[in-house]
Coordinates of N, CA and C in Angstrom, one line a residue:
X3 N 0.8 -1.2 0.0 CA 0.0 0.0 0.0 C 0.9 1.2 0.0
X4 N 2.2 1.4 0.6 CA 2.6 2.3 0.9 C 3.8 2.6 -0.6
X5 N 3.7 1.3 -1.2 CA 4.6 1.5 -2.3 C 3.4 2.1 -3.8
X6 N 2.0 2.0 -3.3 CA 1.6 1.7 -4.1 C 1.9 3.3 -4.9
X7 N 1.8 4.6 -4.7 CA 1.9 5.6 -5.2 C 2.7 5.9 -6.8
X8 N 4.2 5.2 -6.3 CA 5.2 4.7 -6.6 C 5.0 4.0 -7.9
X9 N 4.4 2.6 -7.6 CA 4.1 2.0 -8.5 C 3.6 2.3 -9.7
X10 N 2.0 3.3 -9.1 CA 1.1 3.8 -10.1 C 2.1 4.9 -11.1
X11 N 2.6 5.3 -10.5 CA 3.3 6.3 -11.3 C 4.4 6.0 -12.5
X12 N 5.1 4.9 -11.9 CA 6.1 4.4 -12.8 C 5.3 3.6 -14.5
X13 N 4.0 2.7 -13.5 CA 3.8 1.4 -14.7 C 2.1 2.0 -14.8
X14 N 1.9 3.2 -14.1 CA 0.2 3.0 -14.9 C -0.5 5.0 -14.9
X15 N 1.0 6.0 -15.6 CA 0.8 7.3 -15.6 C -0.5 7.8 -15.6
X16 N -1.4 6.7 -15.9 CA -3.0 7.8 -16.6 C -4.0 6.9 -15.0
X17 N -3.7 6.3 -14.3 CA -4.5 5.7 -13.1 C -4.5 6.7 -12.5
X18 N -5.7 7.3 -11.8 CA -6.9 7.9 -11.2 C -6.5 7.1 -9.5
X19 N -5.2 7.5 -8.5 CA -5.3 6.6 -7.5 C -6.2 7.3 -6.2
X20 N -6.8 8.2 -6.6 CA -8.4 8.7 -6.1 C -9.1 7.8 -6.1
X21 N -9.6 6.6 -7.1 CA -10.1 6.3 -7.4 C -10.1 4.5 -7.0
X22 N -9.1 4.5 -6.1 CA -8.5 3.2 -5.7 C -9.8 2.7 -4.7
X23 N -10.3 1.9 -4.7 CA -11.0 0.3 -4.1 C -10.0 -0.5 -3.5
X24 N -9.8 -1.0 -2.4 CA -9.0 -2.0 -1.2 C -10.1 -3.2 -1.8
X25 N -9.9 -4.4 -2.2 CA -10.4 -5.9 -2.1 C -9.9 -6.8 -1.9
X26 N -10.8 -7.7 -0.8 CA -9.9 -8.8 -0.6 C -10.7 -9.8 0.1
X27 N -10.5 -11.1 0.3 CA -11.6 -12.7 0.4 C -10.7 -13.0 1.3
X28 N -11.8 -13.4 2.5 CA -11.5 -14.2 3.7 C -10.3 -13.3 4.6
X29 N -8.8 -13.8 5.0 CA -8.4 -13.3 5.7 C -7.6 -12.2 4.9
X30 N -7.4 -12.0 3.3 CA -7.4 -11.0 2.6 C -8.2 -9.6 3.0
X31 N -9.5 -10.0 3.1 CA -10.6 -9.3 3.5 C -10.5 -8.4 4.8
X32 N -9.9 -8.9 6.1 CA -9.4 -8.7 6.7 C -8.2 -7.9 6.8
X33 N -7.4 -8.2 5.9 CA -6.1 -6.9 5.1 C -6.6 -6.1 4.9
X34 N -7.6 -5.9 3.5 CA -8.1 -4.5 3.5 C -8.6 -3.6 4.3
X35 N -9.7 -4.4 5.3 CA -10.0 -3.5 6.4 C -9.0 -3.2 7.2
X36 N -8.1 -3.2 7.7 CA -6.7 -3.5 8.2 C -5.9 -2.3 7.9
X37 N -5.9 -2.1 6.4 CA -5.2 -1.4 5.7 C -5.9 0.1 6.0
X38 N -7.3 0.1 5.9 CA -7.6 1.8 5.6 C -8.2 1.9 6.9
X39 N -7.7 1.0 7.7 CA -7.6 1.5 9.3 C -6.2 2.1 10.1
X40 N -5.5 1.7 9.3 CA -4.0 2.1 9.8 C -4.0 3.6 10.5
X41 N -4.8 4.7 9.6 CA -4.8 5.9 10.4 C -5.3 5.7 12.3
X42 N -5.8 4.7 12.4 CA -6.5 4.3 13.6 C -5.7 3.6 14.4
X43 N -5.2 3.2 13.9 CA -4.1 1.7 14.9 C -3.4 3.2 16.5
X44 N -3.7 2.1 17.3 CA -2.8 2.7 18.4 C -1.6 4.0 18.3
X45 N -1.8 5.2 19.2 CA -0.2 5.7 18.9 C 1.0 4.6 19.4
X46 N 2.0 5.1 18.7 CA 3.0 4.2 18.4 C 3.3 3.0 17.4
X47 N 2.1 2.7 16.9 CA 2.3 1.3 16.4 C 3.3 1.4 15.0
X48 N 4.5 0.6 14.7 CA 5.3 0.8 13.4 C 3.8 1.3 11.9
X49 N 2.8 1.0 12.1 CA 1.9 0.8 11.3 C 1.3 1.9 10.7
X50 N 0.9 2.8 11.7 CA 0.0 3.7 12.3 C 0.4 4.8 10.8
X51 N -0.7 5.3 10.2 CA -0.4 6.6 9.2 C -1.0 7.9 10.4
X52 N 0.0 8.9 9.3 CA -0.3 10.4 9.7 C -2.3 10.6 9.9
X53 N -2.9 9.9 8.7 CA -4.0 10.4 8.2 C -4.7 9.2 7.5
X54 N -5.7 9.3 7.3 CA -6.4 8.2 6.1 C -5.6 7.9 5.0
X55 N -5.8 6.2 4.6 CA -5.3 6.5 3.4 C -5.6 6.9 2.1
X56 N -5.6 7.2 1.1 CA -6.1 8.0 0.3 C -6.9 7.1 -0.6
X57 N -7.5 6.3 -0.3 CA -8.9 5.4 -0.9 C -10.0 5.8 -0.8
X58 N -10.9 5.1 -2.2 CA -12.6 6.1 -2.3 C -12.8 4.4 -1.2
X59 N -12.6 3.5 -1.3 CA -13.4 2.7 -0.3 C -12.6 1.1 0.3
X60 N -13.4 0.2 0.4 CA -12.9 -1.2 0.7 C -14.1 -1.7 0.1
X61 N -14.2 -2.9 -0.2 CA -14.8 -3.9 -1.0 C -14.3 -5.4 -0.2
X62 N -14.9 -5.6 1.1 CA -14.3 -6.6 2.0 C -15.5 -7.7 1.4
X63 N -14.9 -9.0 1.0 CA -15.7 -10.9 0.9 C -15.2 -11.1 1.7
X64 N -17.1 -11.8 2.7 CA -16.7 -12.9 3.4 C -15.3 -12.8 4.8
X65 N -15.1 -11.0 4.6 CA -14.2 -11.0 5.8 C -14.0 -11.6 7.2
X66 N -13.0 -11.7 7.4 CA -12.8 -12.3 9.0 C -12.4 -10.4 9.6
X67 N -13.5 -10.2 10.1 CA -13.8 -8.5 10.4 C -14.1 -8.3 11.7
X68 N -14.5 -9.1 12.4 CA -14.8 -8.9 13.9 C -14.0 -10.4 14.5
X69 N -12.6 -10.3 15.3 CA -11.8 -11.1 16.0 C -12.6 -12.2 17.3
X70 N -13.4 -10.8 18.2 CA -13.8 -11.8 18.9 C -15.4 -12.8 18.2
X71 N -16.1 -12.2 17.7 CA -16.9 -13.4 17.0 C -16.5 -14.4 15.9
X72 N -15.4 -14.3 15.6 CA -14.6 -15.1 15.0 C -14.3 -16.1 15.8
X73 N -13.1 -15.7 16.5 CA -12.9 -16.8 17.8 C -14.2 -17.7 18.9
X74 N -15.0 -16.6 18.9 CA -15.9 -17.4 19.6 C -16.4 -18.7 18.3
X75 N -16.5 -18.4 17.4 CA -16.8 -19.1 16.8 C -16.5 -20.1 15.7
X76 N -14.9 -20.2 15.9 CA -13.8 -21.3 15.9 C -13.5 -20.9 14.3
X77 N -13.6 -20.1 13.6 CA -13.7 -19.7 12.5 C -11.7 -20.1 11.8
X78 N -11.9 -20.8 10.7 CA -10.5 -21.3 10.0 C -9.9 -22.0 10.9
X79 N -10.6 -22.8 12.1 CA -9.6 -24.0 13.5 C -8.8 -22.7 14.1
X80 N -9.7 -21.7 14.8 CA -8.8 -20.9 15.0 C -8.2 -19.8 14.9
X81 N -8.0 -19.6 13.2 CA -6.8 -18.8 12.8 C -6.6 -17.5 13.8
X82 N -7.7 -16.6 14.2 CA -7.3 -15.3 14.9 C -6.9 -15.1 16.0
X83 N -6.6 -16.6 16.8 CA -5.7 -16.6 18.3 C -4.5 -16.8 17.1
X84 N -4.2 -18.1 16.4 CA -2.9 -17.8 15.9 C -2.2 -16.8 15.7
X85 N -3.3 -15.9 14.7 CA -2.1 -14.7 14.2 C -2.1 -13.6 15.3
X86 N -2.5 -13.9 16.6 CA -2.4 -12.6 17.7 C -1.3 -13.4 18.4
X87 N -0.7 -14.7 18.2 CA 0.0 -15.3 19.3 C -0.8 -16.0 20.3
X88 N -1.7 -16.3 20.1 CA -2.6 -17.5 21.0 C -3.5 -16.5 22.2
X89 N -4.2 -17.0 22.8 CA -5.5 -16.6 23.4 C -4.7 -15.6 24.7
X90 N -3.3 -15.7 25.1 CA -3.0 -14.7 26.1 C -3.1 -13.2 25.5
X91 N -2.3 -13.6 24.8 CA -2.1 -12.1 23.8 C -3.4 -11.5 22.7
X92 N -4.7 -12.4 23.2 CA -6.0 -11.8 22.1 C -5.8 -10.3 22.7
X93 N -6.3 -10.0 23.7 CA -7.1 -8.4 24.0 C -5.9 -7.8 23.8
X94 N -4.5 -8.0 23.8 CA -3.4 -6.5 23.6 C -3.3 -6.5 22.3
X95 N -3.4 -7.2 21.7 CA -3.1 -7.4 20.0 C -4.1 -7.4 19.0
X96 N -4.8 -7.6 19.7 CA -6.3 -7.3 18.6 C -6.6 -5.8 18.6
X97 N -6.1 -4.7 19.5 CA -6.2 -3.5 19.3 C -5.4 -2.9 18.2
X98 N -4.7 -3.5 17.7 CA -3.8 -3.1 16.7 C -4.1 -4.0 15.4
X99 N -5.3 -5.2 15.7 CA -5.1 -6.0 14.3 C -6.5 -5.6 13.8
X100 N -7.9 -5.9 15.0 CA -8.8 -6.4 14.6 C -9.6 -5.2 14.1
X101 N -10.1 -5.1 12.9 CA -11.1 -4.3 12.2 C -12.1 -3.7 12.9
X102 N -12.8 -4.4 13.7 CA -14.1 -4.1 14.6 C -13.8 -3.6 15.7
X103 N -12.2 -3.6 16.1 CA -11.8 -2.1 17.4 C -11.5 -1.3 16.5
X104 N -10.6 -1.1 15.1 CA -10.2 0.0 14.5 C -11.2 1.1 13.5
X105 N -12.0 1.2 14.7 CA -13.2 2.2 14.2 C -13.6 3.6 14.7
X106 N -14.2 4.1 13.9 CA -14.4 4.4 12.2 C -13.3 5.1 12.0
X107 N -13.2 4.4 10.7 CA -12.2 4.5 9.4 C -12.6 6.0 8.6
X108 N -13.9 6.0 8.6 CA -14.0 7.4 7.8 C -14.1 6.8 6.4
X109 N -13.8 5.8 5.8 CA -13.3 5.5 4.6 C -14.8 4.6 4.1
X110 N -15.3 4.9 2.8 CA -16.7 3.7 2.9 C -16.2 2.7 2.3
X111 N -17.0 1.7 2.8 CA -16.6 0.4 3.2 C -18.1 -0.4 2.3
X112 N -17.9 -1.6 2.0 CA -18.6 -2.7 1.7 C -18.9 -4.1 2.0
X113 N -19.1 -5.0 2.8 CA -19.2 -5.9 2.6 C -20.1 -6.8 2.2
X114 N -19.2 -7.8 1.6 CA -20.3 -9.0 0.2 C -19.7 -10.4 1.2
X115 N -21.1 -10.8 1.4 CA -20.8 -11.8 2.6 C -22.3 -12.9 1.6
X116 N -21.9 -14.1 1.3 CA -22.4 -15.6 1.2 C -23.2 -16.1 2.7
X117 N -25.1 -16.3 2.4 CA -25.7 -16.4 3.6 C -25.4 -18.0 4.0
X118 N -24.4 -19.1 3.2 CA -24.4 -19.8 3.0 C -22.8 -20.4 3.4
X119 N -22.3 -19.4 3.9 CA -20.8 -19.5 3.8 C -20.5 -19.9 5.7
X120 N -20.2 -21.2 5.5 CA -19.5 -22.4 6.6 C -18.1 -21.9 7.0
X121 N -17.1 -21.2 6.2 CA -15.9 -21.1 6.3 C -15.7 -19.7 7.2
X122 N -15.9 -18.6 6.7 CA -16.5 -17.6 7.8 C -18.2 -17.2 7.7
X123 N -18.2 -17.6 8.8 CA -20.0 -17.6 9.1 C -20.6 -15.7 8.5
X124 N -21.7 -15.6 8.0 CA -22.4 -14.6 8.3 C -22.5 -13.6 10.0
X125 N -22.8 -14.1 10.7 CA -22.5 -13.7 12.1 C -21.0 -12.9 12.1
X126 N -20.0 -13.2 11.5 CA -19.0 -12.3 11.5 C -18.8 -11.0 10.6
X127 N -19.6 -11.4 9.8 CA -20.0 -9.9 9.1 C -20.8 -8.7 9.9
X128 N -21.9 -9.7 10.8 CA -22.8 -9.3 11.0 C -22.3 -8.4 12.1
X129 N -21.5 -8.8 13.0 CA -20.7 -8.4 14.2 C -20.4 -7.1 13.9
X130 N -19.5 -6.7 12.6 CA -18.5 -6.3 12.4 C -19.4 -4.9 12.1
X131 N -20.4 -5.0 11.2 CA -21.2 -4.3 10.8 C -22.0 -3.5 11.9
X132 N -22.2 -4.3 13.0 CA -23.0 -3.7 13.9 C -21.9 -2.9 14.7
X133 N -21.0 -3.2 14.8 CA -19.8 -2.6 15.6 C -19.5 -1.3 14.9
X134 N -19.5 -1.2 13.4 CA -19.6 0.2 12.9 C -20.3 1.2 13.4
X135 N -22.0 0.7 13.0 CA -22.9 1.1 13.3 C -22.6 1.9 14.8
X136 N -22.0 1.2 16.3 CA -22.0 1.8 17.4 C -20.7 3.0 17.1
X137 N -20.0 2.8 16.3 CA -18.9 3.6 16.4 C -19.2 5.3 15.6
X138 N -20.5 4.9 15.1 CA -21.0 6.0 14.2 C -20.7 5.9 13.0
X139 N -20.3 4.8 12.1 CA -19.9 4.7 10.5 C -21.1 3.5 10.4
X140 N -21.3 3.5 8.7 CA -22.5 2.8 8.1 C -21.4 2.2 7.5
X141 N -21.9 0.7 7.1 CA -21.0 -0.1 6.8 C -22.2 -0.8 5.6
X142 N -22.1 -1.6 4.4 CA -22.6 -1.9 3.7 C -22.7 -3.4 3.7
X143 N -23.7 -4.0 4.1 CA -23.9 -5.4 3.8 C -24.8 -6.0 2.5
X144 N -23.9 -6.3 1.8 CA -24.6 -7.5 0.6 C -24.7 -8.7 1.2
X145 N -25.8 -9.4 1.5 CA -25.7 -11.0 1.6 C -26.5 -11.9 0.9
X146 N -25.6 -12.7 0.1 CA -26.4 -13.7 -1.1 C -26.7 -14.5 -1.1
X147 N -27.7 -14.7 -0.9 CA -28.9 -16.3 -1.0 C -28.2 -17.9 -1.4
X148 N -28.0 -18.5 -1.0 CA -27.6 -19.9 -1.8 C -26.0 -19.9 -2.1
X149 N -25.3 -18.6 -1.6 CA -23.8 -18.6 -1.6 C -22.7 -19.0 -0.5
X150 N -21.5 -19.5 -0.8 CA -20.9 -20.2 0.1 C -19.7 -19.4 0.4
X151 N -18.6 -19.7 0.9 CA -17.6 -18.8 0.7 C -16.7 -18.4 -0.3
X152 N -16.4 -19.7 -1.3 CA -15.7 -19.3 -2.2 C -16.5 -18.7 -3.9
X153 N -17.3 -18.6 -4.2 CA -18.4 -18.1 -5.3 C -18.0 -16.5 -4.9
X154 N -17.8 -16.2 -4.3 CA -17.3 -14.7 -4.3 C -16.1 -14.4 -5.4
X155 N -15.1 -14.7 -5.3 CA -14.0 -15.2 -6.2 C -13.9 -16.0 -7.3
X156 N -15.0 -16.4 -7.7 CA -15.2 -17.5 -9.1 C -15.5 -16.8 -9.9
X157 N -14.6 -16.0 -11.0 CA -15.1 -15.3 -12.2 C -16.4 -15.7 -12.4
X158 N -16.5 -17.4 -12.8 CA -17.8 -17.8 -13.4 C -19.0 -17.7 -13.1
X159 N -18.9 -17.4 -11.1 CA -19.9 -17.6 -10.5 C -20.5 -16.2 -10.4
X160 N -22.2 -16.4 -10.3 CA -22.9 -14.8 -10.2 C -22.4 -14.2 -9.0
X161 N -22.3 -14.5 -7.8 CA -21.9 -13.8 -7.2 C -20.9 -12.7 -7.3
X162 N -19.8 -13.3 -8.2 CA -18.4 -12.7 -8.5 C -19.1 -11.5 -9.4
X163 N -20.1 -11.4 -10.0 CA -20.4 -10.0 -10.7 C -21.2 -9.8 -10.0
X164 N -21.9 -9.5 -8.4 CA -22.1 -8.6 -7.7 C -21.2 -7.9 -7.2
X165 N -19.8 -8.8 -7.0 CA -18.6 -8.6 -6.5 C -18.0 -7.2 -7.2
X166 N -17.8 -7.4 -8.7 CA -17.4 -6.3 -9.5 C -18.5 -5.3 -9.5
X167 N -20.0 -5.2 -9.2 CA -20.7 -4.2 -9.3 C -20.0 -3.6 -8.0
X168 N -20.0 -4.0 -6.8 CA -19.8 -3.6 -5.6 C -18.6 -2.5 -6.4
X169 N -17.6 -2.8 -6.3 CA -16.4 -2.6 -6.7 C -16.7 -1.1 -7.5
X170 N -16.9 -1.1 -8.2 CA -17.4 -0.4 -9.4 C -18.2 0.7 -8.9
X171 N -18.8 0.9 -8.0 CA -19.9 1.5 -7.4 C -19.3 2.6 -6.2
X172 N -18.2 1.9 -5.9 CA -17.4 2.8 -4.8 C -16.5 3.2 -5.8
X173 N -15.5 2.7 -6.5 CA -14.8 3.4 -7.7 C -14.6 4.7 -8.4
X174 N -16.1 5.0 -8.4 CA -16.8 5.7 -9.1 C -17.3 7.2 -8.1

């Protein structure tokens, strides 16, 4: 992200990076939100920006977006004690990781969440969304009928082109 300026400039002169969308599936998903939370992360943290980053939005599938309803709810065998360092270190580390303390972002946001998806439950969207909501930001829930978790990501599959409307909609 921090190279991305850089980038645009060298390999893509006529990109609009106003116009940049954050996307990302499952614990990707969780990146993005992650990412245009950085203005928020704790003072001190190596992480932490001056200010927002300069994004029209996020486009979060199927995120792992709220830590503790995640864990409560065993979500990937686990993975969100893992990557805090196991269950001592959840509450000092999740202030610096988890999406659903690093609020509001200020930045609009979307999530496209599968009512059908085993892998991260609906309930963790739902958390995460409502956690906005208390923080004073509106947060965007899509949830799709008969979808699982990976149809988000399947060019082929309809979901994937609500995926790119989403997308397209903040973009713009």
């Amino acid at each position: 992200m921090d190279a991305l300026p850089a980038l645009a400039a060298g390999h893509l002169p006529q990109g609009d990076l106003r116009r940049t969308v954050l996307t990302g599936h499952s614990a990707g998903g969780h990146l993005a939100l992650w990412a245009a939370a950085r203005h928020v992360l704790p003072a001190g943290s190596p992480w932490r920006l001056p200010e927002p980053p300069g994004l029209r939005g996020v486009v979060a599938l199927a995120p792992i977006a709220h830590f503790e309803r995640a864990a409560e709810l065993g979500v990937c065998g686990g993975a969100v004690q893992q990557l805090l360092g196991g269950a001592a270190l959840f509450a000092e580390r999740s202030m610096a990781a988890d999406p659903a303390v690093l609020l509001p972002t200020g930045i609009a946001t979307a999530v496209v969440q599968g009512r059908e998806d085993s892998v991260v439950p609906l309930a963790v969207a739902e958390a995460y969304v409502d956690a906005a909501a208390k923080a004073g930001e509106m947060v965007g829930l899509t949830v799709l009928d008969g979808v699982g978790h990976f149809p988000l990501i399947d060019p082929a599959a309809d979901a994937c082109a609500v995926v790119a409307e989403e997308i397209a909609q903040l973009a713009w």
